[in-house]
PDB file of C-alpha atoms in Angstrom:
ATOM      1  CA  UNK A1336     -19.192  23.236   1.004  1.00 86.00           C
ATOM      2  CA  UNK A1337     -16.910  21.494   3.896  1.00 95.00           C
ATOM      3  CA  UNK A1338     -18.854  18.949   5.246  1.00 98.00           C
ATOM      4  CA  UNK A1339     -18.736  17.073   8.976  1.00 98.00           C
ATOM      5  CA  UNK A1340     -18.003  13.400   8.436  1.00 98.00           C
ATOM      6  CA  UNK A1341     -18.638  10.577  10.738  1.00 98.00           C
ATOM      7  CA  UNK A1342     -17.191   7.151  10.346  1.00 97.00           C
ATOM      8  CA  UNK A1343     -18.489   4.410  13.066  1.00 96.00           C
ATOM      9  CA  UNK A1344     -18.246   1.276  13.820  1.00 93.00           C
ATOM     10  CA  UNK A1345     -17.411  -1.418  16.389  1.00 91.00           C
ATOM     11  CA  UNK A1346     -13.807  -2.326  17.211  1.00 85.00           C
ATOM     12  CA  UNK A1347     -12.009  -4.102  15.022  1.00 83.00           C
ATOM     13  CA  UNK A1348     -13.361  -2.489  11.631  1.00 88.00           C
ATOM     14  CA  UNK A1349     -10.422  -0.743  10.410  1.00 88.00           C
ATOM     15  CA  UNK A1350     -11.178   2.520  11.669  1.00 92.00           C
ATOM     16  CA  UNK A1351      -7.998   4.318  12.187  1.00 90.00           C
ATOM     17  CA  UNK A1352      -6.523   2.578   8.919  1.00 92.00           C
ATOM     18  CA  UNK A1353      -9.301   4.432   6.708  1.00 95.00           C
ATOM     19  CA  UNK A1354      -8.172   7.655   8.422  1.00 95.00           C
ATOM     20  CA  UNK A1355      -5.028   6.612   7.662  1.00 95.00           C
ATOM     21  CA  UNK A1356      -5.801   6.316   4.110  1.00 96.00           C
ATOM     22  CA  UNK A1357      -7.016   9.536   3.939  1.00 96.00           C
ATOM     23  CA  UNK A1358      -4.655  11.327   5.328  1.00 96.00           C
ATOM     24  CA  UNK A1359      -2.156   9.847   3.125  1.00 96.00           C
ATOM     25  CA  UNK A1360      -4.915  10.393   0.107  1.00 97.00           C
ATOM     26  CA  UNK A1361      -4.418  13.784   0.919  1.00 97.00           C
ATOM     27  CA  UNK A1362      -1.287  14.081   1.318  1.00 95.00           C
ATOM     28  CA  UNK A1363      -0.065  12.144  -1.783  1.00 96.00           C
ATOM     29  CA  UNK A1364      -2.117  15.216  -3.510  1.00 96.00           C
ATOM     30  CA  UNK A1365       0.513  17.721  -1.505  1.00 96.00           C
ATOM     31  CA  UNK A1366      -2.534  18.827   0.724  1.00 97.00           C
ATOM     32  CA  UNK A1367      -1.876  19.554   4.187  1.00 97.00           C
ATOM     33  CA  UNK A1368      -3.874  17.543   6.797  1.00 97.00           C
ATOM     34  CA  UNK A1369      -4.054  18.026  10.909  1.00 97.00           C
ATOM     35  CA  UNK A1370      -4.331  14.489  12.756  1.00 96.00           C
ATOM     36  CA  UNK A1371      -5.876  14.315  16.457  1.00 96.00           C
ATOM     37  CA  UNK A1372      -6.264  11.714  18.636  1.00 94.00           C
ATOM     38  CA  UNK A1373      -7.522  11.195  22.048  1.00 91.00           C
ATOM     39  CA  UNK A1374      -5.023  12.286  25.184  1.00 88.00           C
ATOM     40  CA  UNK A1375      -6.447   9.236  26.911  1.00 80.00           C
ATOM     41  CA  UNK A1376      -5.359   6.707  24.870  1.00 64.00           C
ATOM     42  CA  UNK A1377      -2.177   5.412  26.757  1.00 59.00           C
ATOM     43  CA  UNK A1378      -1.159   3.008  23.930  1.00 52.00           C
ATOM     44  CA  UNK A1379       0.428   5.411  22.003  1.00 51.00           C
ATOM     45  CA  UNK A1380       3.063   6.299  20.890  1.00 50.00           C
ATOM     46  CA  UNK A1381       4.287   3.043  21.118  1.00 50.00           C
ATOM     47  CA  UNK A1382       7.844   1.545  19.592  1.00 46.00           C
ATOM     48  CA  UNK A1383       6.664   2.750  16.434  1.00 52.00           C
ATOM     49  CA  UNK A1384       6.431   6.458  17.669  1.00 56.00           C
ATOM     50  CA  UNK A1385       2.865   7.430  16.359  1.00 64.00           C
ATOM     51  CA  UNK A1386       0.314   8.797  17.970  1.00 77.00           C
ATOM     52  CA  UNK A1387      -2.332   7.147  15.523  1.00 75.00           C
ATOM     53  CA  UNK A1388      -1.436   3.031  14.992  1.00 75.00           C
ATOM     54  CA  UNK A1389      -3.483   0.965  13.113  1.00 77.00           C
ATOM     55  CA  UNK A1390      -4.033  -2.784  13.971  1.00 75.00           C
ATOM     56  CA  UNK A1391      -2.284  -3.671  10.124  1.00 76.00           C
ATOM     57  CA  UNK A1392       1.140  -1.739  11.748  1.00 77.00           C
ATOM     58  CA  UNK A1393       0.660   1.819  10.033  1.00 79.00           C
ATOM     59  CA  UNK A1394       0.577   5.266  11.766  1.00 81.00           C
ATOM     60  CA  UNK A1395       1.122   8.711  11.795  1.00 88.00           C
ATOM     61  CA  UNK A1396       1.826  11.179  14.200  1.00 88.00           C
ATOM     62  CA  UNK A1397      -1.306  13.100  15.511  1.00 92.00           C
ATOM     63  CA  UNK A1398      -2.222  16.148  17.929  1.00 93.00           C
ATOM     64  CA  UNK A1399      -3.434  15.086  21.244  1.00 94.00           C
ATOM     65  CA  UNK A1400      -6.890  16.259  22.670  1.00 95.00           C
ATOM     66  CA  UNK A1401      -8.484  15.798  25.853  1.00 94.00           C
ATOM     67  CA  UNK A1402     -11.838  18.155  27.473  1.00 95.00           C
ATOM     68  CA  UNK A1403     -10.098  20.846  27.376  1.00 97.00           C
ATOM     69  CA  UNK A1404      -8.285  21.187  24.323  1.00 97.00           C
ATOM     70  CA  UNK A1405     -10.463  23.884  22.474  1.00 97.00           C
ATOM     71  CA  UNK A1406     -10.045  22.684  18.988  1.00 97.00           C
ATOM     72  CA  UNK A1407     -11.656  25.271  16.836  1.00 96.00           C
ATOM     73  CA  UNK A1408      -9.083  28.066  18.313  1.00 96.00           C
ATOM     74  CA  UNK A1409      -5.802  24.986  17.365  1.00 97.00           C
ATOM     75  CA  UNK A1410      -7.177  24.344  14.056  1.00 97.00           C
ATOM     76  CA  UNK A1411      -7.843  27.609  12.955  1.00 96.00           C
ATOM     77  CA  UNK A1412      -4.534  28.732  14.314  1.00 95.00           C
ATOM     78  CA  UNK A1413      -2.604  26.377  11.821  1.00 95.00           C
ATOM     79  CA  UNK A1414      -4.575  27.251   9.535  1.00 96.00           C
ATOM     80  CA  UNK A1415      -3.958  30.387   9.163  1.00 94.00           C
ATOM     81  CA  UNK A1416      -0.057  30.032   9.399  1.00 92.00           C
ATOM     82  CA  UNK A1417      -0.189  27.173   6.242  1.00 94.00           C
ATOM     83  CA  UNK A1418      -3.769  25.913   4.809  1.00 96.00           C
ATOM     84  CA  UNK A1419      -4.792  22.571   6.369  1.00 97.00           C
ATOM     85  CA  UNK A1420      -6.684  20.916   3.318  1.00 97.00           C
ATOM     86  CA  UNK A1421      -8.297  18.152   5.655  1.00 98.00           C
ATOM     87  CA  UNK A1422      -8.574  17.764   9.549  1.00 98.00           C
ATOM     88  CA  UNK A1423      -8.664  13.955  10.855  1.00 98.00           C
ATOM     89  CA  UNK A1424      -9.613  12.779  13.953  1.00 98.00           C
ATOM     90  CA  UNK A1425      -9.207   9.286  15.433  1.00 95.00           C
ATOM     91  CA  UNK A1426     -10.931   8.263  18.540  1.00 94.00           C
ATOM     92  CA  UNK A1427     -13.530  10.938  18.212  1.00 97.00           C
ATOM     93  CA  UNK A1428     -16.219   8.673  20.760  1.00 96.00           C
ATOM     94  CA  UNK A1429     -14.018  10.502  23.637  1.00 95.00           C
ATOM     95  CA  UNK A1430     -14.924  14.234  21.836  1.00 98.00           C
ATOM     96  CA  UNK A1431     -16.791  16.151  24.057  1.00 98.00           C
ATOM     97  CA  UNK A1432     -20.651  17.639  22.615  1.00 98.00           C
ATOM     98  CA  UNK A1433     -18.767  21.063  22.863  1.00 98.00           C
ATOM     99  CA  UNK A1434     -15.950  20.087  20.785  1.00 98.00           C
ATOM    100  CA  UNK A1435     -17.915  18.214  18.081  1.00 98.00           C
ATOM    101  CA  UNK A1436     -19.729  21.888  17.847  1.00 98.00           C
ATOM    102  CA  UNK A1437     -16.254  23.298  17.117  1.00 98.00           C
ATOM    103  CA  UNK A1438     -15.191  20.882  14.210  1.00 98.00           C
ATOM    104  CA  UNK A1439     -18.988  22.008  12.847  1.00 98.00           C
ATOM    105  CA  UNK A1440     -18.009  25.244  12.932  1.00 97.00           C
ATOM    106  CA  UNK A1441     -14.842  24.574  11.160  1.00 97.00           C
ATOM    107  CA  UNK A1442     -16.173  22.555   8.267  1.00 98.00           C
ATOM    108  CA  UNK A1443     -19.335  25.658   8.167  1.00 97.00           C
ATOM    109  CA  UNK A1444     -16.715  28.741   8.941  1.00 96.00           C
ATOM    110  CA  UNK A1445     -13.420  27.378   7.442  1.00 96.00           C
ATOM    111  CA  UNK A1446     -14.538  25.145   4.630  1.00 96.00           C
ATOM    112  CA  UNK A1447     -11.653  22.411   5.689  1.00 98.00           C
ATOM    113  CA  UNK A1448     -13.460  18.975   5.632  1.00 98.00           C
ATOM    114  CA  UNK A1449     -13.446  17.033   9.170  1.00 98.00           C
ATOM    115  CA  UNK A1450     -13.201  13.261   9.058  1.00 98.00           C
ATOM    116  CA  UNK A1451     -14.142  11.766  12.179  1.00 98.00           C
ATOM    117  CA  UNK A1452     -13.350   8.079  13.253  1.00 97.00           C
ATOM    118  CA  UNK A1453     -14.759   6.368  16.628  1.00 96.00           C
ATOM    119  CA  UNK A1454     -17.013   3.939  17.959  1.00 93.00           C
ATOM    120  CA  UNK A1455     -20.778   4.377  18.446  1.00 93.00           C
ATOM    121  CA  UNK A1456     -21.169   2.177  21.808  1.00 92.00           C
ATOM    122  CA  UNK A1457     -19.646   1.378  24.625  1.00 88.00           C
ATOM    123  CA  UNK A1458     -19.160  -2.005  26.346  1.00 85.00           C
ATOM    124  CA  UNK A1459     -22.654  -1.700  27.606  1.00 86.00           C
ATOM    125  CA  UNK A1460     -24.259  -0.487  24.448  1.00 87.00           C
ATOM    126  CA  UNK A1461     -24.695   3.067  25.487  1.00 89.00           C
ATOM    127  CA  UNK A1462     -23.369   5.935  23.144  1.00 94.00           C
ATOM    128  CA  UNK A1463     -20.138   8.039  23.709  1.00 95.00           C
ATOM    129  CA  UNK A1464     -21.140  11.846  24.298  1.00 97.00           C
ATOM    130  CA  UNK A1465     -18.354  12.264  21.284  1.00 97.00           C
ATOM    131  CA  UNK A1466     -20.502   9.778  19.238  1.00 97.00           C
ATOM    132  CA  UNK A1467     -23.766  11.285  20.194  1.00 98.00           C
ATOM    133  CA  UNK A1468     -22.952  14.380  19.215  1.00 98.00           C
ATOM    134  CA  UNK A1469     -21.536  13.029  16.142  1.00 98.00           C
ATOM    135  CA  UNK A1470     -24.930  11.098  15.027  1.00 98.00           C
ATOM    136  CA  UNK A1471     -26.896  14.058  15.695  1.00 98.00           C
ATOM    137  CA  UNK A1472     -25.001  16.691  13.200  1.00 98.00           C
ATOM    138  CA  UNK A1473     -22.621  15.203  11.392  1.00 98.00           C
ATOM    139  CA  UNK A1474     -23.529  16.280   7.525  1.00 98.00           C
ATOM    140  CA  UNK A1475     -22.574  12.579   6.575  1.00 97.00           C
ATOM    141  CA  UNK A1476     -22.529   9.223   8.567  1.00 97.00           C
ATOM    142  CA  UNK A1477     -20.510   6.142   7.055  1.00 97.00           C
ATOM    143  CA  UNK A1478     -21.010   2.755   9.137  1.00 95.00           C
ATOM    144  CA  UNK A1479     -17.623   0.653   8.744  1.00 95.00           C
ATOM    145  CA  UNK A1480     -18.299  -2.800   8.296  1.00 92.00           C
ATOM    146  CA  UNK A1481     -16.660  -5.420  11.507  1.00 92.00           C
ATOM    147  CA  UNK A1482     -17.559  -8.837  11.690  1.00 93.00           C
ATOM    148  CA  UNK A1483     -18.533 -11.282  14.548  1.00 93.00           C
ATOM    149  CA  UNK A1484     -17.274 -14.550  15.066  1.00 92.00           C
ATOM    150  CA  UNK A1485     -20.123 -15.883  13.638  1.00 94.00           C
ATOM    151  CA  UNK A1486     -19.564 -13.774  10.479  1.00 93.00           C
ATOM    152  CA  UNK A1487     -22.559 -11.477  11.156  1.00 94.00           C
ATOM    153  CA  UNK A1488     -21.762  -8.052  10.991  1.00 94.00           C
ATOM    154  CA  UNK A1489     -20.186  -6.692  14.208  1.00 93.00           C
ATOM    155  CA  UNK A1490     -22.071  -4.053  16.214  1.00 93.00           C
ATOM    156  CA  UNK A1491     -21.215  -4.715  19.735  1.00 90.00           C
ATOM    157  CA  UNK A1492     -17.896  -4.026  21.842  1.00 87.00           C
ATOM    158  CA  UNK A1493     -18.124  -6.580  24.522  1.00 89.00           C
ATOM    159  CA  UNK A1494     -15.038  -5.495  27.294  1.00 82.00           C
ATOM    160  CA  UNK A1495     -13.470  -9.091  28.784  1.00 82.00           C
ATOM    161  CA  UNK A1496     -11.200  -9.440  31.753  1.00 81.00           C
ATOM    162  CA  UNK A1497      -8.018 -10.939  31.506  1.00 79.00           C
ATOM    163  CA  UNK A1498      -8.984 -14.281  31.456  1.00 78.00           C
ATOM    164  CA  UNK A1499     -11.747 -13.828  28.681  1.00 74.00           C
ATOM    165  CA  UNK A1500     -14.511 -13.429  30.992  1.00 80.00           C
ATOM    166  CA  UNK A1501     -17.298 -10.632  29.944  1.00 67.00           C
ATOM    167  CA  UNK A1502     -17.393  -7.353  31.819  1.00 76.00           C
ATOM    168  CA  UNK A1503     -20.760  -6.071  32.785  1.00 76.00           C
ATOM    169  CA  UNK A1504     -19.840  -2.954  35.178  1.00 68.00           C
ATOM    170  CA  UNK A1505     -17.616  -0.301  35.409  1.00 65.00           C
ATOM    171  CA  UNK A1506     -16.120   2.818  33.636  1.00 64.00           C
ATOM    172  CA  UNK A1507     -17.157   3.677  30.504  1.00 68.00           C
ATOM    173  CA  UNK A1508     -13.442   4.346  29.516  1.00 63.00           C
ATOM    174  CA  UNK A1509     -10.857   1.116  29.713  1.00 62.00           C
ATOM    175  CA  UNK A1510      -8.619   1.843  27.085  1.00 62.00           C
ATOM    176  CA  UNK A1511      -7.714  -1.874  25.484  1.00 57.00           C
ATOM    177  CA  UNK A1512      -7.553  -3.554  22.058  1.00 60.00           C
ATOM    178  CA  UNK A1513      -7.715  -7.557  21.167  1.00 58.00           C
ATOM    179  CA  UNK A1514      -6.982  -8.343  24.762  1.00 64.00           C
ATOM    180  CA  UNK A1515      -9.864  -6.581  26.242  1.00 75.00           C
ATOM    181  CA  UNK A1516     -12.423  -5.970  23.656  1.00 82.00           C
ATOM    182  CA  UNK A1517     -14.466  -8.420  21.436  1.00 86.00           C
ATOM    183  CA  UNK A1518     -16.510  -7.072  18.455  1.00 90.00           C
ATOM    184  CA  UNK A1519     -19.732  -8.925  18.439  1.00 91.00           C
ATOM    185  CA  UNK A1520     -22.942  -8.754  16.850  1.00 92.00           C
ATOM    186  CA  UNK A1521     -25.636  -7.936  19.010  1.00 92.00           C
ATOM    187  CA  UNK A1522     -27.059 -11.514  19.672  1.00 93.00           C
ATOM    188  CA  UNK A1523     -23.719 -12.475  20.524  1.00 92.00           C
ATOM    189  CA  UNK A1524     -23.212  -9.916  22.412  1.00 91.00           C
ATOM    190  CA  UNK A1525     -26.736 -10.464  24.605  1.00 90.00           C
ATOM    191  CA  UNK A1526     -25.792 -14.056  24.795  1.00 89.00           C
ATOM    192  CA  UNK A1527     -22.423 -13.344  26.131  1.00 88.00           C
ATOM    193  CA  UNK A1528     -23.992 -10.954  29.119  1.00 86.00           C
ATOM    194  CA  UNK A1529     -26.788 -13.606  29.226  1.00 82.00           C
ATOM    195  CA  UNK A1530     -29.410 -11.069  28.238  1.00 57.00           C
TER     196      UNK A1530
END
């Protein structure tokens, strides 16, 4: 049976570089995958041309989604023009509840395997709807392992302005990397908010 996967973590843990992995896991096998990332993140493609970049300087090219992408109908659509042995998706904190339902119903309906990658929190240490969704029915949930400064493990994404400074307010969704976000463990993180 196909099961729902969840991998979380802070930033910084290697997220998209395990899906990365697995794709090419997959694919070394001669198994067809289908990639997705978030529409919203503006960083990519970049020079390198993917869609999916990994801090280390891998990628692949992915399929965009945003709210409205309906994902079940795309994936299922592929699939039945030439079997997808694996769907991936990167960013999956900016999935909607609706569309972590979908990939559900494809693992359940389908019985293609859907690895999802994302963070758990927010800046402010509030869950994604994507990530919410994800904790609550994902068949299997895999924490990914980020480290603090201090060498504790890394729970917290603290968002910093451009000269370092710690952000307390403001959208939920500031797409960044290093130069806005700092993974932190949560004591850290409280004493950089002064909490």
């Amino acid at each position: 049976m196909a099961k729902l996967h969840f991998y979380y973590a802070s930033m910084n843990a290697g997220k998209s570089t395990a899906l990365l992995q697995a794709d090419f896991n997959y694919r070394e096998r001669g198994m067809a995958t289908m990639l997705w990332t978030a529409a919203i993140d503006s960083r990519s493609p970049g020079a390198s041309g993917f869609d999916i970049v990994s801090r280390i300087g891998i990628g692949a090219p992915a399929h965009r989604f945003s709210a409205e992408t309906d994902l079940g109908q795309a994936i299922v659509g592929a699939h039945a023009g030439a079997p997808i042995a694996a769907v991936l998706v990167d960013e999956a904190q900016f999935l909607t509840a609706a569309q972590v339902w979908q990939l559900a119903r494809i693992a359940d309906d389908t019985g293609i395997p859907v690895l999802c990658y994302g963070l758990r929190t927010d800046f402010q240490g509030a869950l994604f709807e994507g990530s919410a969704a994800l904790l609550a029915i994902a068949d299997r949930l895999v924490e990914l392992r980020a480290v603090c400064h201090c060498g504790a493990k890394a729970t917290m994404n603290l968002r910093v302005d451009a000269v370092g400074k710690p952000v307390r307010h403001g959208a939920q969704t500031e797409i960044g990397g290093n130069d806005r976000y700092l993974a932190l463990c949560r004591r850290h993180f409280r004493e950089s908010l002064n909490q």
